[in-house]
Short mmCIF file of C-alpha atoms in Angstrom, two decimals:
data_model
loop_
_atom_site.label_atom_id
_atom_site.label_comp_id
_atom_site.label_asym_id
_atom_site.label_seq_id
_atom_site.Cartn_x
_atom_site.Cartn_y
_atom_site.Cartn_z
CA MET A 1 -3.96 22.92 5.28
CA THR A 2 -4.30 20.10 2.75
CA THR A 3 -3.73 20.64 -0.96
CA GLN A 4 -4.74 17.99 -3.46
CA ILE A 5 -2.85 18.17 -6.74
CA LEU A 6 -3.66 16.27 -9.92
CA ILE A 7 -1.19 16.24 -12.82
CA ALA A 8 -2.49 14.73 -16.03
CA GLY A 9 -1.21 14.34 -19.56
CA PHE A 10 0.20 11.98 -22.15
CA GLY A 11 2.53 9.18 -21.10
CA GLY A 12 6.04 10.49 -21.80
CA GLN A 13 5.34 14.08 -20.72
CA GLY A 14 6.92 13.43 -17.35
CA VAL A 15 3.72 13.63 -15.35
CA LEU A 16 4.90 11.16 -12.72
CA PHE A 17 8.32 12.80 -12.51
CA ALA A 18 6.72 16.22 -11.99
CA GLY A 19 4.76 14.68 -9.11
CA LYS A 20 7.97 13.30 -7.64
CA VAL A 21 9.63 16.73 -7.66
CA LEU A 22 6.64 18.22 -5.84
CA SER A 23 6.65 15.31 -3.39
CA TYR A 24 10.31 15.73 -2.50
CA LYS A 25 9.78 19.48 -2.17
CA ALA A 26 7.00 18.75 0.32
CA LEU A 27 9.17 16.21 2.16
CA MET A 28 12.02 18.75 2.48
CA GLU A 29 9.55 21.28 3.84
CA GLY A 30 8.56 18.83 6.55
CA LYS A 31 5.07 18.33 5.19
CA GLU A 32 3.02 15.16 5.05
CA LEU A 33 2.43 13.91 1.53
CA SER A 34 1.37 11.09 -0.73
CA TRP A 35 2.16 10.39 -4.40
CA LEU A 36 -0.02 8.00 -6.35
CA PRO A 37 0.43 7.25 -10.05
CA SER A 38 -2.15 5.89 -12.39
CA TYR A 39 -0.60 2.55 -13.24
CA GLY A 40 -1.34 -0.13 -15.72
CA PRO A 41 -1.08 -0.70 -19.43
CA GLU A 42 0.01 2.90 -19.97
CA MET A 43 2.81 3.71 -22.37
CA ARG A 44 4.32 6.64 -24.15
CA GLY A 45 1.49 8.42 -25.92
CA GLY A 46 -1.22 6.94 -23.68
CA THR A 47 -2.70 8.87 -20.77
CA ALA A 48 -0.99 9.19 -17.41
CA ASN A 49 -1.91 10.98 -14.25
CA CYS A 50 -0.53 11.43 -10.82
CA SER A 51 -2.17 12.39 -7.51
CA VAL A 52 -0.05 14.35 -5.04
CA ILE A 53 -1.42 15.42 -1.67
CA VAL A 54 0.53 17.91 0.45
CA SER A 55 -0.72 18.48 3.98
CA ASP A 56 0.15 19.70 7.45
CA ASP A 57 -1.65 16.64 8.82
CA PRO A 58 -1.34 12.93 8.02
CA VAL A 59 -2.80 12.20 4.59
CA GLY A 60 -5.97 10.08 4.52
CA SER A 61 -6.93 8.65 1.16
CA PRO A 62 -4.13 9.21 -1.40
CA ILE A 63 -6.65 9.32 -4.23
CA VAL A 64 -7.40 12.78 -5.60
CA SER A 65 -10.91 12.96 -7.01
CA LYS A 66 -11.54 16.67 -6.32
CA PRO A 67 -8.25 18.47 -6.93
CA ASP A 68 -7.40 21.89 -5.51
CA VAL A 69 -4.80 22.19 -8.25
CA LEU A 70 -4.99 20.64 -11.71
CA ILE A 71 -2.06 20.63 -14.11
CA ALA A 72 -3.52 19.77 -17.51
CA MET A 73 -0.74 18.83 -19.91
CA ASN A 74 -3.06 17.96 -22.80
CA LEU A 75 -6.62 18.51 -24.00
CA PRO A 76 -8.08 15.12 -22.94
CA SER A 77 -6.86 15.79 -19.40
CA LEU A 78 -8.46 19.24 -19.28
CA ASP A 79 -11.70 17.84 -20.72
CA LYS A 80 -11.73 15.03 -18.19
CA TYR A 81 -10.83 16.89 -15.00
CA GLU A 82 -11.89 20.54 -15.46
CA ASP A 83 -15.24 20.02 -13.74
CA ALA A 84 -13.70 18.10 -10.84
CA VAL A 85 -11.54 20.99 -9.59
CA ASN A 86 -12.70 22.49 -6.30
CA PRO A 87 -14.23 25.99 -6.61
CA GLY A 88 -11.52 28.54 -5.81
CA GLY A 89 -8.90 26.05 -6.98
CA ILE A 90 -6.20 26.45 -9.60
CA ILE A 91 -5.98 25.10 -13.14
CA LEU A 92 -2.62 25.29 -14.91
CA VAL A 93 -3.14 24.81 -18.63
CA GLU A 94 -0.32 23.74 -20.97
CA SER A 95 -1.27 26.30 -23.61
CA THR A 96 1.08 25.23 -26.41
CA LEU A 97 -0.89 22.01 -26.77
CA ILE A 98 -4.30 23.07 -25.44
CA GLU A 99 -5.93 25.67 -27.62
CA ARG A 100 -9.21 26.08 -25.79
CA LYS A 101 -9.86 28.20 -22.72
CA VAL A 102 -11.13 26.93 -19.38
CA LYS A 103 -14.92 27.25 -19.27
CA ARG A 104 -15.29 27.69 -15.54
CA SER A 105 -15.20 31.10 -13.91
CA ASP A 106 -14.92 29.96 -10.27
CA VAL A 107 -11.30 28.81 -10.50
CA ASN A 108 -7.96 30.58 -10.98
CA VAL A 109 -6.58 29.74 -14.38
CA PHE A 110 -3.01 30.17 -15.63
CA TYR A 111 -2.11 29.48 -19.25
CA VAL A 112 1.53 28.46 -19.56
CA PRO A 113 3.05 27.64 -22.98
CA ALA A 114 5.35 25.18 -21.24
CA THR A 115 6.25 23.13 -24.29
CA ARG A 116 7.24 26.27 -26.23
CA LEU A 117 9.25 27.63 -23.28
CA ALA A 118 11.01 24.29 -22.88
CA ASN A 119 11.77 24.17 -26.62
CA GLU A 120 13.26 27.67 -26.47
CA MET A 121 15.55 26.44 -23.69
CA GLY A 122 16.68 23.58 -25.90
CA ALA A 123 15.06 21.08 -23.54
CA PRO A 124 11.82 20.02 -25.22
CA THR A 125 11.15 17.24 -22.70
CA LEU A 126 11.06 19.59 -19.71
CA ALA A 127 7.63 21.17 -20.18
CA ASN A 128 6.69 19.25 -17.03
CA MET A 129 9.32 21.13 -14.99
CA VAL A 130 8.10 24.48 -16.36
CA MET A 131 4.63 23.61 -15.03
CA VAL A 132 6.12 22.55 -11.68
CA GLY A 133 7.72 26.01 -11.43
CA LYS A 134 4.45 27.76 -12.18
CA LEU A 135 2.64 25.62 -9.61
CA ILE A 136 5.19 26.55 -6.93
CA ALA A 137 4.69 30.22 -7.86
CA GLU A 138 0.90 30.17 -7.71
CA CYS A 139 0.05 27.60 -5.04
CA ASP A 140 0.54 28.29 -1.33
CA ALA A 141 1.20 24.64 -0.50
CA LEU A 142 4.87 24.79 -1.48
CA THR A 143 7.59 27.44 -1.50
CA HIS A 144 10.54 28.12 -3.78
CA ASP A 145 13.00 27.94 -0.85
CA ASN A 146 15.83 25.39 -1.15
CA LEU A 147 14.39 24.04 -4.36
CA GLU A 148 17.82 22.68 -5.30
CA ASP A 149 17.81 20.31 -2.31
CA ALA A 150 14.57 18.69 -3.42
CA LEU A 151 15.70 18.47 -7.03
CA HIS A 152 18.94 16.76 -6.01
CA LYS A 153 16.84 13.99 -4.44
CA VAL A 154 14.98 13.38 -7.69
CA VAL A 155 17.65 13.86 -10.35
CA SER A 156 19.82 10.80 -9.80
CA ALA A 157 23.62 10.94 -9.73
CA LYS A 158 23.58 9.11 -13.04
CA HIS A 159 21.79 12.06 -14.63
CA ALA A 160 23.61 14.78 -12.66
CA ASP A 161 24.40 16.58 -15.93
CA LEU A 162 20.67 17.26 -16.31
CA PHE A 163 20.32 18.97 -12.94
CA GLU A 164 20.99 22.53 -14.10
CA ILE A 165 18.62 22.38 -17.06
CA ASN A 166 15.85 20.97 -14.85
CA LEU A 167 16.40 23.76 -12.36
CA LYS A 168 16.35 26.32 -15.17
CA ALA A 169 13.09 24.91 -16.49
CA ILE A 170 11.46 25.13 -13.07
CA ASN A 171 12.64 28.72 -12.64
CA THR A 172 11.41 29.61 -16.13
CA GLY A 173 7.94 28.45 -15.11
CA TYR A 174 8.23 30.11 -11.71
CA ASN A 175 9.01 33.48 -13.30
CA TYR A 176 6.63 33.18 -16.26
CA LYS A 177 4.01 35.90 -16.57
CA ALA A 178 1.44 35.71 -19.32
CA MET B 1 14.31 8.26 14.14
CA ALA B 2 15.82 7.48 10.79
CA GLU B 3 15.62 10.10 8.06
CA LYS B 4 12.46 9.80 6.03
CA VAL B 5 12.78 8.90 2.38
CA LEU B 6 10.18 8.65 -0.36
CA MET B 7 9.53 5.11 -1.50
CA LYS B 8 6.85 3.11 -3.22
CA GLY B 9 5.06 0.68 -0.94
CA ASN B 10 6.40 -2.27 -2.92
CA GLU B 11 9.97 -1.02 -2.50
CA ALA B 12 9.49 -0.37 1.21
CA ILE B 13 8.49 -4.01 1.72
CA ALA B 14 11.60 -5.19 -0.10
CA GLU B 15 14.00 -2.96 1.82
CA ALA B 16 12.34 -3.78 5.16
CA ALA B 17 12.62 -7.50 4.40
CA ILE B 18 16.34 -7.14 3.71
CA ARG B 19 16.80 -5.20 6.93
CA ALA B 20 14.94 -7.97 8.76
CA GLY B 21 17.62 -10.38 7.59
CA CYS B 22 15.88 -11.88 4.60
CA ARG B 23 18.50 -12.93 2.03
CA HIS B 24 16.35 -15.28 -0.05
CA TYR B 25 13.67 -14.08 -2.43
CA PHE B 26 11.84 -16.19 -4.99
CA GLY B 27 9.14 -14.78 -7.21
CA TYR B 28 7.60 -14.25 -10.58
CA PRO B 29 6.62 -10.83 -11.95
CA ILE B 30 3.04 -9.61 -11.86
CA THR B 31 1.43 -6.19 -11.72
CA PRO B 32 0.95 -4.44 -9.31
CA GLN B 33 3.75 -5.88 -7.16
CA THR B 34 6.58 -5.99 -9.72
CA GLU B 35 8.64 -3.20 -8.11
CA LEU B 36 9.16 -5.48 -5.12
CA ALA B 37 10.77 -8.19 -7.22
CA ALA B 38 12.70 -5.58 -9.21
CA TYR B 39 14.11 -4.09 -6.00
CA MET B 40 15.21 -7.52 -4.83
CA ALA B 41 16.80 -8.29 -8.20
CA LYS B 42 18.90 -5.15 -7.85
CA ARG B 43 19.82 -5.42 -4.17
CA MET B 44 20.21 -9.12 -3.35
CA PRO B 45 23.30 -9.78 -5.50
CA LYS B 46 25.07 -6.88 -3.77
CA ILE B 47 24.55 -8.28 -0.26
CA ASN B 48 25.28 -11.93 -0.94
CA GLY B 49 21.58 -12.65 -1.08
CA VAL B 50 19.61 -14.75 -3.49
CA PHE B 51 17.13 -13.31 -5.96
CA LEU B 52 15.65 -15.90 -8.22
CA GLN B 53 12.94 -15.38 -10.79
CA ALA B 54 11.40 -18.82 -10.86
CA GLU B 55 9.76 -20.40 -13.89
CA SER B 56 6.37 -20.02 -12.21
CA GLU B 57 4.68 -18.98 -8.98
CA ILE B 58 4.37 -22.65 -8.04
CA ALA B 59 8.10 -23.15 -8.38
CA ALA B 60 8.77 -19.98 -6.37
CA ILE B 61 6.68 -21.01 -3.36
CA ASN B 62 8.31 -24.44 -3.32
CA MET B 63 11.74 -22.78 -3.32
CA VAL B 64 10.50 -20.80 -0.31
CA TYR B 65 9.48 -24.12 1.28
CA GLY B 66 12.96 -25.49 0.75
CA VAL B 67 14.88 -22.52 2.13
CA SER B 68 12.53 -22.18 5.08
CA GLY B 69 13.38 -25.75 6.05
CA THR B 70 16.98 -24.64 6.54
CA GLY B 71 15.89 -21.99 9.04
CA LYS B 72 16.76 -18.97 6.86
CA ARG B 73 14.44 -16.03 6.49
CA VAL B 74 12.77 -16.30 3.10
CA MET B 75 9.96 -14.69 1.17
CA THR B 76 7.96 -14.55 -2.01
CA SER B 77 5.57 -11.97 -3.37
CA SER B 78 2.89 -11.83 -6.00
CA SER B 79 -0.55 -10.48 -6.76
CA SER B 80 -3.89 -12.25 -6.59
CA PRO B 81 -3.78 -14.72 -9.53
CA GLY B 82 -0.19 -15.58 -8.63
CA ILE B 83 -1.11 -16.12 -5.00
CA SER B 84 -3.79 -18.59 -6.09
CA LEU B 85 -1.08 -20.58 -7.86
CA LYS B 86 0.97 -20.68 -4.66
CA GLN B 87 -1.77 -22.17 -2.50
CA GLU B 88 -0.61 -25.79 -2.66
CA GLY B 89 2.86 -24.78 -1.52
CA ILE B 90 1.48 -22.57 1.23
CA SER B 91 -0.57 -25.48 2.59
CA TYR B 92 2.57 -27.68 2.59
CA ILE B 93 4.58 -24.99 4.39
CA ALA B 94 1.82 -24.60 7.00
CA GLY B 95 1.61 -28.39 7.31
CA SER B 96 5.36 -28.54 7.89
CA ASP B 97 5.21 -25.79 10.53
CA LEU B 98 7.68 -23.55 8.74
CA PRO B 99 7.99 -19.77 8.89
CA CYS B 100 8.12 -17.56 5.80
CA LEU B 101 6.66 -14.35 4.40
CA ILE B 102 4.21 -14.27 1.50
CA VAL B 103 3.26 -10.84 0.16
CA ASN B 104 0.02 -10.37 -1.77
CA VAL B 105 -0.40 -6.97 -3.43
CA GLN B 106 -4.01 -7.58 -4.40
CA ARG B 107 -5.69 -6.80 -7.71
CA GLY B 108 -9.24 -7.33 -8.88
CA GLY B 109 -10.50 -10.87 -9.50
CA PRO B 110 -11.63 -13.58 -9.86
CA GLY B 111 -9.63 -15.21 -12.63
CA LEU B 112 -7.08 -13.02 -14.32
CA GLY B 113 -9.30 -10.10 -13.28
CA GLY B 114 -7.71 -6.68 -13.66
CA ILE B 115 -4.62 -4.89 -12.39
CA GLN B 116 -6.26 -2.23 -10.24
CA PRO B 117 -6.44 -2.49 -6.43
CA SER B 118 -8.73 -4.89 -4.60
CA GLN B 119 -9.26 -6.59 -1.25
CA SER B 120 -11.15 -9.54 -2.60
CA ASP B 121 -8.57 -12.11 -1.45
CA TYR B 122 -9.69 -11.67 2.17
CA PHE B 123 -11.34 -15.10 2.34
CA GLN B 124 -8.37 -16.75 0.66
CA ALA B 125 -5.93 -15.10 3.10
CA THR B 126 -7.89 -15.66 6.30
CA LYS B 127 -9.99 -18.78 5.78
CA GLY B 128 -7.55 -21.18 4.21
CA GLY B 129 -6.79 -20.81 0.53
CA GLY B 130 -5.09 -24.14 0.33
CA HIS B 131 -6.38 -27.42 1.72
CA GLY B 132 -6.44 -28.59 5.30
CA ASP B 133 -6.90 -27.01 8.71
CA TYR B 134 -4.44 -24.13 8.80
CA HIS B 135 -4.08 -20.42 9.21
CA LEU B 136 -1.64 -17.77 8.13
CA ILE B 137 -0.80 -14.76 10.28
CA VAL B 138 -2.22 -12.02 8.04
CA LEU B 139 -1.08 -8.40 8.43
CA THR B 140 -2.74 -5.52 6.57
CA PRO B 141 -0.72 -2.30 6.16
CA ASP B 142 -2.46 1.00 5.38
CA SER B 143 0.58 3.17 4.58
CA VAL B 144 4.03 2.89 3.08
CA GLN B 145 5.39 3.16 6.63
CA GLU B 146 3.38 0.11 7.66
CA MET B 147 4.41 -1.74 4.51
CA ALA B 148 7.91 -1.56 6.02
CA ASP B 149 7.05 -1.98 9.71
CA LEU B 150 4.66 -4.89 9.26
CA THR B 151 7.12 -6.70 7.00
CA ALA B 152 9.60 -6.75 9.86
CA LEU B 153 6.88 -7.80 12.31
CA ALA B 154 5.64 -10.53 9.97
CA PHE B 155 9.06 -12.20 9.90
CA ASP B 156 9.31 -12.05 13.69
CA LEU B 157 5.83 -13.47 14.32
CA SER B 158 6.31 -16.16 11.70
CA ASP B 159 9.56 -17.31 13.30
CA LYS B 160 8.10 -17.14 16.80
CA TYR B 161 5.07 -19.32 16.08
CA ARG B 162 6.37 -21.37 13.12
CA VAL B 163 3.36 -20.21 11.12
CA PRO B 164 3.71 -18.68 7.64
CA ALA B 165 2.87 -14.97 7.57
CA MET B 166 1.15 -13.02 4.84
CA LEU B 167 1.32 -9.30 4.19
CA LEU B 168 -1.97 -8.48 2.49
CA ALA B 169 -1.71 -5.16 0.65
CA ASP B 170 -3.30 -3.84 -2.54
CA GLY B 171 -2.28 -2.13 -5.75
CA THR B 172 -2.68 1.38 -4.36
CA LEU B 173 -0.41 0.79 -1.39
CA GLY B 174 2.09 -1.00 -3.60
CA GLN B 175 2.26 1.80 -6.16
CA MET B 176 2.01 4.91 -3.98
CA MET B 177 4.93 6.80 -2.51
CA GLU B 178 4.98 8.29 0.96
CA PRO B 179 7.72 9.33 3.36
CA VAL B 180 8.96 6.32 5.25
CA ALA B 181 11.44 5.94 8.10
CA LEU B 182 12.93 2.56 7.33
CA PRO B 183 13.28 0.17 10.26
CA GLU B 184 16.76 -0.42 11.69
CA GLU B 185 18.58 -3.57 10.68
CA HIS B 186 17.26 -6.25 12.97
CA VAL B 187 17.39 -9.97 13.03
CA ASN B 188 15.26 -11.40 15.75
CA ARG B 189 17.14 -14.67 15.95
CA VAL B 190 14.78 -17.30 17.22
CA GLU B 191 16.41 -20.67 17.91
CA LYS B 192 15.45 -23.08 15.14
CA PRO B 193 16.48 -26.53 16.40
CA TRP B 194 14.16 -28.08 13.82
CA ALA B 195 16.10 -26.64 10.85
CA VAL B 196 17.74 -28.96 8.35
CA THR B 197 21.30 -27.69 8.46
CA GLY B 198 23.44 -30.81 8.49
CA THR B 199 24.00 -32.98 11.56
CA GLU B 200 27.80 -33.27 11.26
CA GLY B 201 27.18 -36.75 12.67
CA LYS B 202 26.48 -35.20 16.07
CA ARG B 203 22.72 -35.46 16.37
CA LYS B 204 19.72 -37.28 14.99
CA HIS B 205 18.69 -35.76 11.69
CA ASN B 206 15.70 -33.44 11.41
CA ILE B 207 12.87 -34.22 9.03
CA ILE B 208 10.68 -31.55 7.46
CA ASN B 209 7.49 -33.09 6.21
CA SER B 210 3.76 -32.63 6.01
CA LEU B 211 2.92 -36.30 5.38
CA TYR B 212 1.55 -38.29 8.33
CA LEU B 213 -0.08 -41.54 7.29
CA VAL B 214 -0.90 -42.59 10.84
CA PRO B 215 -4.13 -40.71 11.61
CA GLU B 216 -3.41 -40.50 15.35
CA GLN B 217 -0.15 -38.70 14.56
CA LEU B 218 -1.78 -36.35 12.05
CA GLU B 219 -4.54 -35.55 14.52
CA GLU B 220 -1.97 -34.73 17.20
CA LYS B 221 -0.08 -32.51 14.72
CA ASN B 222 -3.28 -30.59 13.99
CA LEU B 223 -4.15 -30.25 17.68
CA GLU B 224 -0.66 -29.00 18.54
CA ARG B 225 -0.83 -26.49 15.70
CA TYR B 226 -4.18 -25.21 16.93
CA ARG B 227 -2.74 -24.68 20.40
CA ARG B 228 -0.28 -22.29 18.74
CA TYR B 229 -3.11 -20.67 16.76
CA LYS B 230 -4.95 -20.11 20.05
CA ALA B 231 -1.89 -18.39 21.53
CA ILE B 232 -1.67 -16.21 18.41
CA GLU B 233 -5.35 -15.28 18.68
CA GLU B 234 -4.86 -14.35 22.33
CA ASN B 235 -1.65 -12.38 21.91
CA GLU B 236 -1.25 -11.02 18.42
CA ALA B 237 -4.54 -9.43 17.30
CA ARG B 238 -3.70 -5.84 16.35
CA PHE B 239 -5.84 -2.88 15.42
CA GLU B 240 -6.02 0.91 15.42
CA SER B 241 -8.94 2.73 17.05
CA TYR B 242 -9.70 6.11 15.50
CA MET B 243 -12.17 8.49 17.19
CA MET B 244 -13.98 5.56 18.81
CA ASP B 245 -14.28 7.00 22.34
CA ASP B 246 -17.78 8.42 21.87
CA ALA B 247 -18.56 6.91 18.46
CA GLU B 248 -22.14 5.94 17.61
CA TYR B 249 -21.30 4.58 14.17
CA CYS B 250 -18.31 2.28 13.87
CA ILE B 251 -16.65 1.88 10.49
CA VAL B 252 -14.51 -1.23 10.16
CA ALA B 253 -11.95 -1.09 7.36
CA PHE B 254 -8.37 -2.12 6.68
CA GLY B 255 -5.69 -1.09 4.21
CA ILE B 256 -6.63 1.47 1.57
CA ALA B 257 -10.31 1.28 2.61
CA ALA B 258 -9.29 2.50 6.07
CA ARG B 259 -7.51 5.51 4.54
CA VAL B 260 -10.68 6.46 2.68
CA SER B 261 -12.73 5.82 5.82
CA LYS B 262 -10.58 8.14 7.94
CA ASN B 263 -11.42 11.01 5.59
CA ALA B 264 -15.09 10.07 5.97
CA VAL B 265 -14.87 10.00 9.79
CA VAL B 266 -13.32 13.48 9.86
CA ALA B 267 -16.00 14.85 7.51
CA LEU B 268 -18.86 13.18 9.42
CA ARG B 269 -17.57 14.56 12.72
CA LYS B 270 -17.61 18.07 11.21
CA GLU B 271 -21.30 17.57 10.52
CA GLY B 272 -21.92 16.43 14.07
CA ILE B 273 -22.27 12.72 13.30
CA LYS B 274 -20.25 10.68 15.77
CA ALA B 275 -18.41 8.25 13.54
CA GLY B 276 -15.30 6.28 14.43
CA LEU B 277 -13.06 3.70 12.82
CA ILE B 278 -11.67 0.37 13.94
CA ARG B 279 -8.87 -0.60 11.58
CA PRO B 280 -7.77 -4.22 11.83
CA ILE B 281 -3.98 -4.41 11.39
CA THR B 282 -4.19 -8.20 11.61
CA ILE B 283 -7.15 -9.85 9.91
CA TRP B 284 -6.04 -13.26 11.14
CA PRO B 285 -6.17 -13.16 14.04
CA PHE B 286 -9.15 -10.83 13.63
CA PRO B 287 -9.42 -8.23 16.43
CA LYS B 288 -12.69 -9.71 17.71
CA LYS B 289 -12.51 -8.32 21.23
CA VAL B 290 -12.45 -4.64 20.29
CA ILE B 291 -15.35 -5.16 17.86
CA ALA B 292 -17.34 -6.99 20.57
CA GLU B 293 -16.67 -4.13 22.99
CA ALA B 294 -17.76 -1.57 20.40
CA ALA B 295 -20.99 -3.52 19.85
CA GLU B 296 -22.00 -2.63 23.41
CA LYS B 297 -21.70 1.10 22.66
CA VAL B 298 -22.35 1.93 19.00
CA LYS B 299 -25.63 1.98 17.07
CA ALA B 300 -24.35 0.26 13.94
CA PHE B 301 -21.28 -0.95 12.06
CA VAL B 302 -20.24 -0.19 8.49
CA SER B 303 -17.80 -2.58 6.84
CA VAL B 304 -15.92 -0.72 4.09
CA GLU B 305 -14.27 -3.10 1.66
CA LEU B 306 -12.90 -3.47 -1.85
CA SER B 307 -14.77 -6.75 -2.16
CA MET B 308 -18.35 -8.00 -2.40
CA GLY B 309 -18.37 -8.26 1.40
CA GLN B 310 -15.85 -10.67 2.88
CA MET B 311 -14.55 -9.10 6.10
CA ILE B 312 -18.15 -8.23 7.00
CA GLU B 313 -18.62 -11.89 7.97
CA ASP B 314 -15.87 -11.61 10.60
CA VAL B 315 -17.34 -8.33 11.83
CA LYS B 316 -20.73 -10.01 12.27
CA LEU B 317 -19.19 -13.00 14.07
CA ALA B 318 -17.25 -10.68 16.37
CA GLU B 319 -20.16 -8.40 17.28
CA ASP B 320 -22.45 -11.43 17.62
CA CYS B 321 -25.46 -9.90 15.81
CA LYS B 322 -25.87 -7.26 18.52
CA LYS B 323 -26.03 -4.34 16.07
CA PRO B 324 -26.71 -3.99 12.33
CA VAL B 325 -23.69 -4.31 10.05
CA VAL B 326 -23.92 -2.57 6.68
CA LEU B 327 -21.62 -3.09 3.72
CA CYS B 328 -20.08 -0.16 1.82
CA ASN B 329 -18.01 -1.40 -1.08
CA ARG B 330 -16.64 -1.12 -4.60
CA VAL B 331 -15.10 -3.97 -6.56
CA GLY B 332 -13.19 -4.82 -9.71
CA GLY B 333 -10.40 -2.32 -9.08
CA MET B 334 -12.68 0.54 -8.03
CA ILE B 335 -12.19 2.22 -4.66
CA PRO B 336 -15.00 3.62 -2.49
CA THR B 337 -14.82 7.41 -2.16
CA PRO B 338 -15.08 9.18 1.20
CA ASP B 339 -18.44 10.54 -0.06
CA GLN B 340 -19.76 6.99 -0.54
CA VAL B 341 -18.79 6.09 3.03
CA ILE B 342 -20.29 9.35 4.34
CA GLU B 343 -23.57 8.69 2.53
CA THR B 344 -23.74 5.13 3.86
CA VAL B 345 -23.29 6.31 7.46
CA LYS B 346 -25.80 9.14 6.99
CA LYS B 347 -28.37 6.75 5.59
CA ILE B 348 -28.08 4.56 8.69
CA ALA B 349 -28.08 7.58 10.98
CA GLY B 350 -31.26 8.81 9.30
CA GLY B 351 -32.86 11.52 11.39
CA ASN B 352 -31.10 10.28 14.51
CA ALA B 353 -27.78 11.94 13.90
#
């Protein structure tokens, strides 16, 4: 099985970091994977996206043009990529910031008010981790098992004090039901 | 095997170079290879190595020239416009028969171009770049793992033949992360009796130079160098064959274009079209023999490139006009999609698939 994931949002929303967490989770599960950021003159407030491919087989092209899973962290990202998602795929919508509904009826849609949930936790910058949790809950490509091990790889020793709150944010998303 | 870690391609090159015994890095920042220089800046001071951000690319390559003359493993890295600036120094290093590693993480050109991935420095890398009769050994990774593995190999081959080596990557491979098992520490210590290391009054001094004003001497230098190039062509051409056993349509692609092409081959096979891929891992020397052999069996070739069609010339030379060769490309920082490759092959296959 190969799952192509596209995470898109504003620069500063932690889109690339969310992709890293998923990548390490895949690595710890013994899967093949690739992580490819959009790079360039992007900055906080600009657009950023990140392609993650998780597979049982070696990954061919690392570029995701037809995602199986789209995490849309803002409206421009949903507008841009909604039509690209494979039929039967998943769209996770950050519903604090995106007010409209997904137009398509051939995809599974989950509305997650990640920014609000993160704010309620006192960690307004961790909406990305809430979405990671929801993705793990809804997508068969990755499991929740030994999540801590993967997170330890991504949260550096320097920021060890942020480990628990990141884990909590992921679990909040994982357990979120609309 | 070593535990796999996630690294960007640019970082994997840097770590692999250190593990191959490189303790001297000279460079100047440019997107999309900057992580390589940044990694060196962080690591080199901790291992008694030298990281130096030169005042320009030209200065950096001449620092490489200097260190290489002492027999130490040394490298520089840049991206397309910066590599153009280095060409004079590269020609001097080649003319002085010195080993070194030059990394080009390509971006779109010509001129300042853009910062997105490209393969349009193929001619520059394989056909000269600087002045004079010379070649570089040019290796083309297609994964983060190969970014590491081919870096180690490049140092070894460069030392062995006293020919500068180039790792020709692109922005995608530089920026992407994949699991990589880093190569073990290895220093393939080739004797370097030519190195300028101080005579201690015990031997005649060595001279490193590319200036030969007596034409007979310069001719002999060139002829001797080409004898080494011939040995390299005979022994060091590398490639990967993918689903070529019964292939009727042979895609030729390297680097990121080969990754895209592999997806296309798998999809075409599902539709009953017998496609295969030959992926050059060295583009100088170009793997001519395997292409020539394929020309006896396949119906056509497709050269997939992020350029206006540069490698296609080497494909045509290698297959000797026996079969049609079609170009499938995007340029300017764009990357062909698997669908574009699939459509190109289908168009050639027509009703014959």
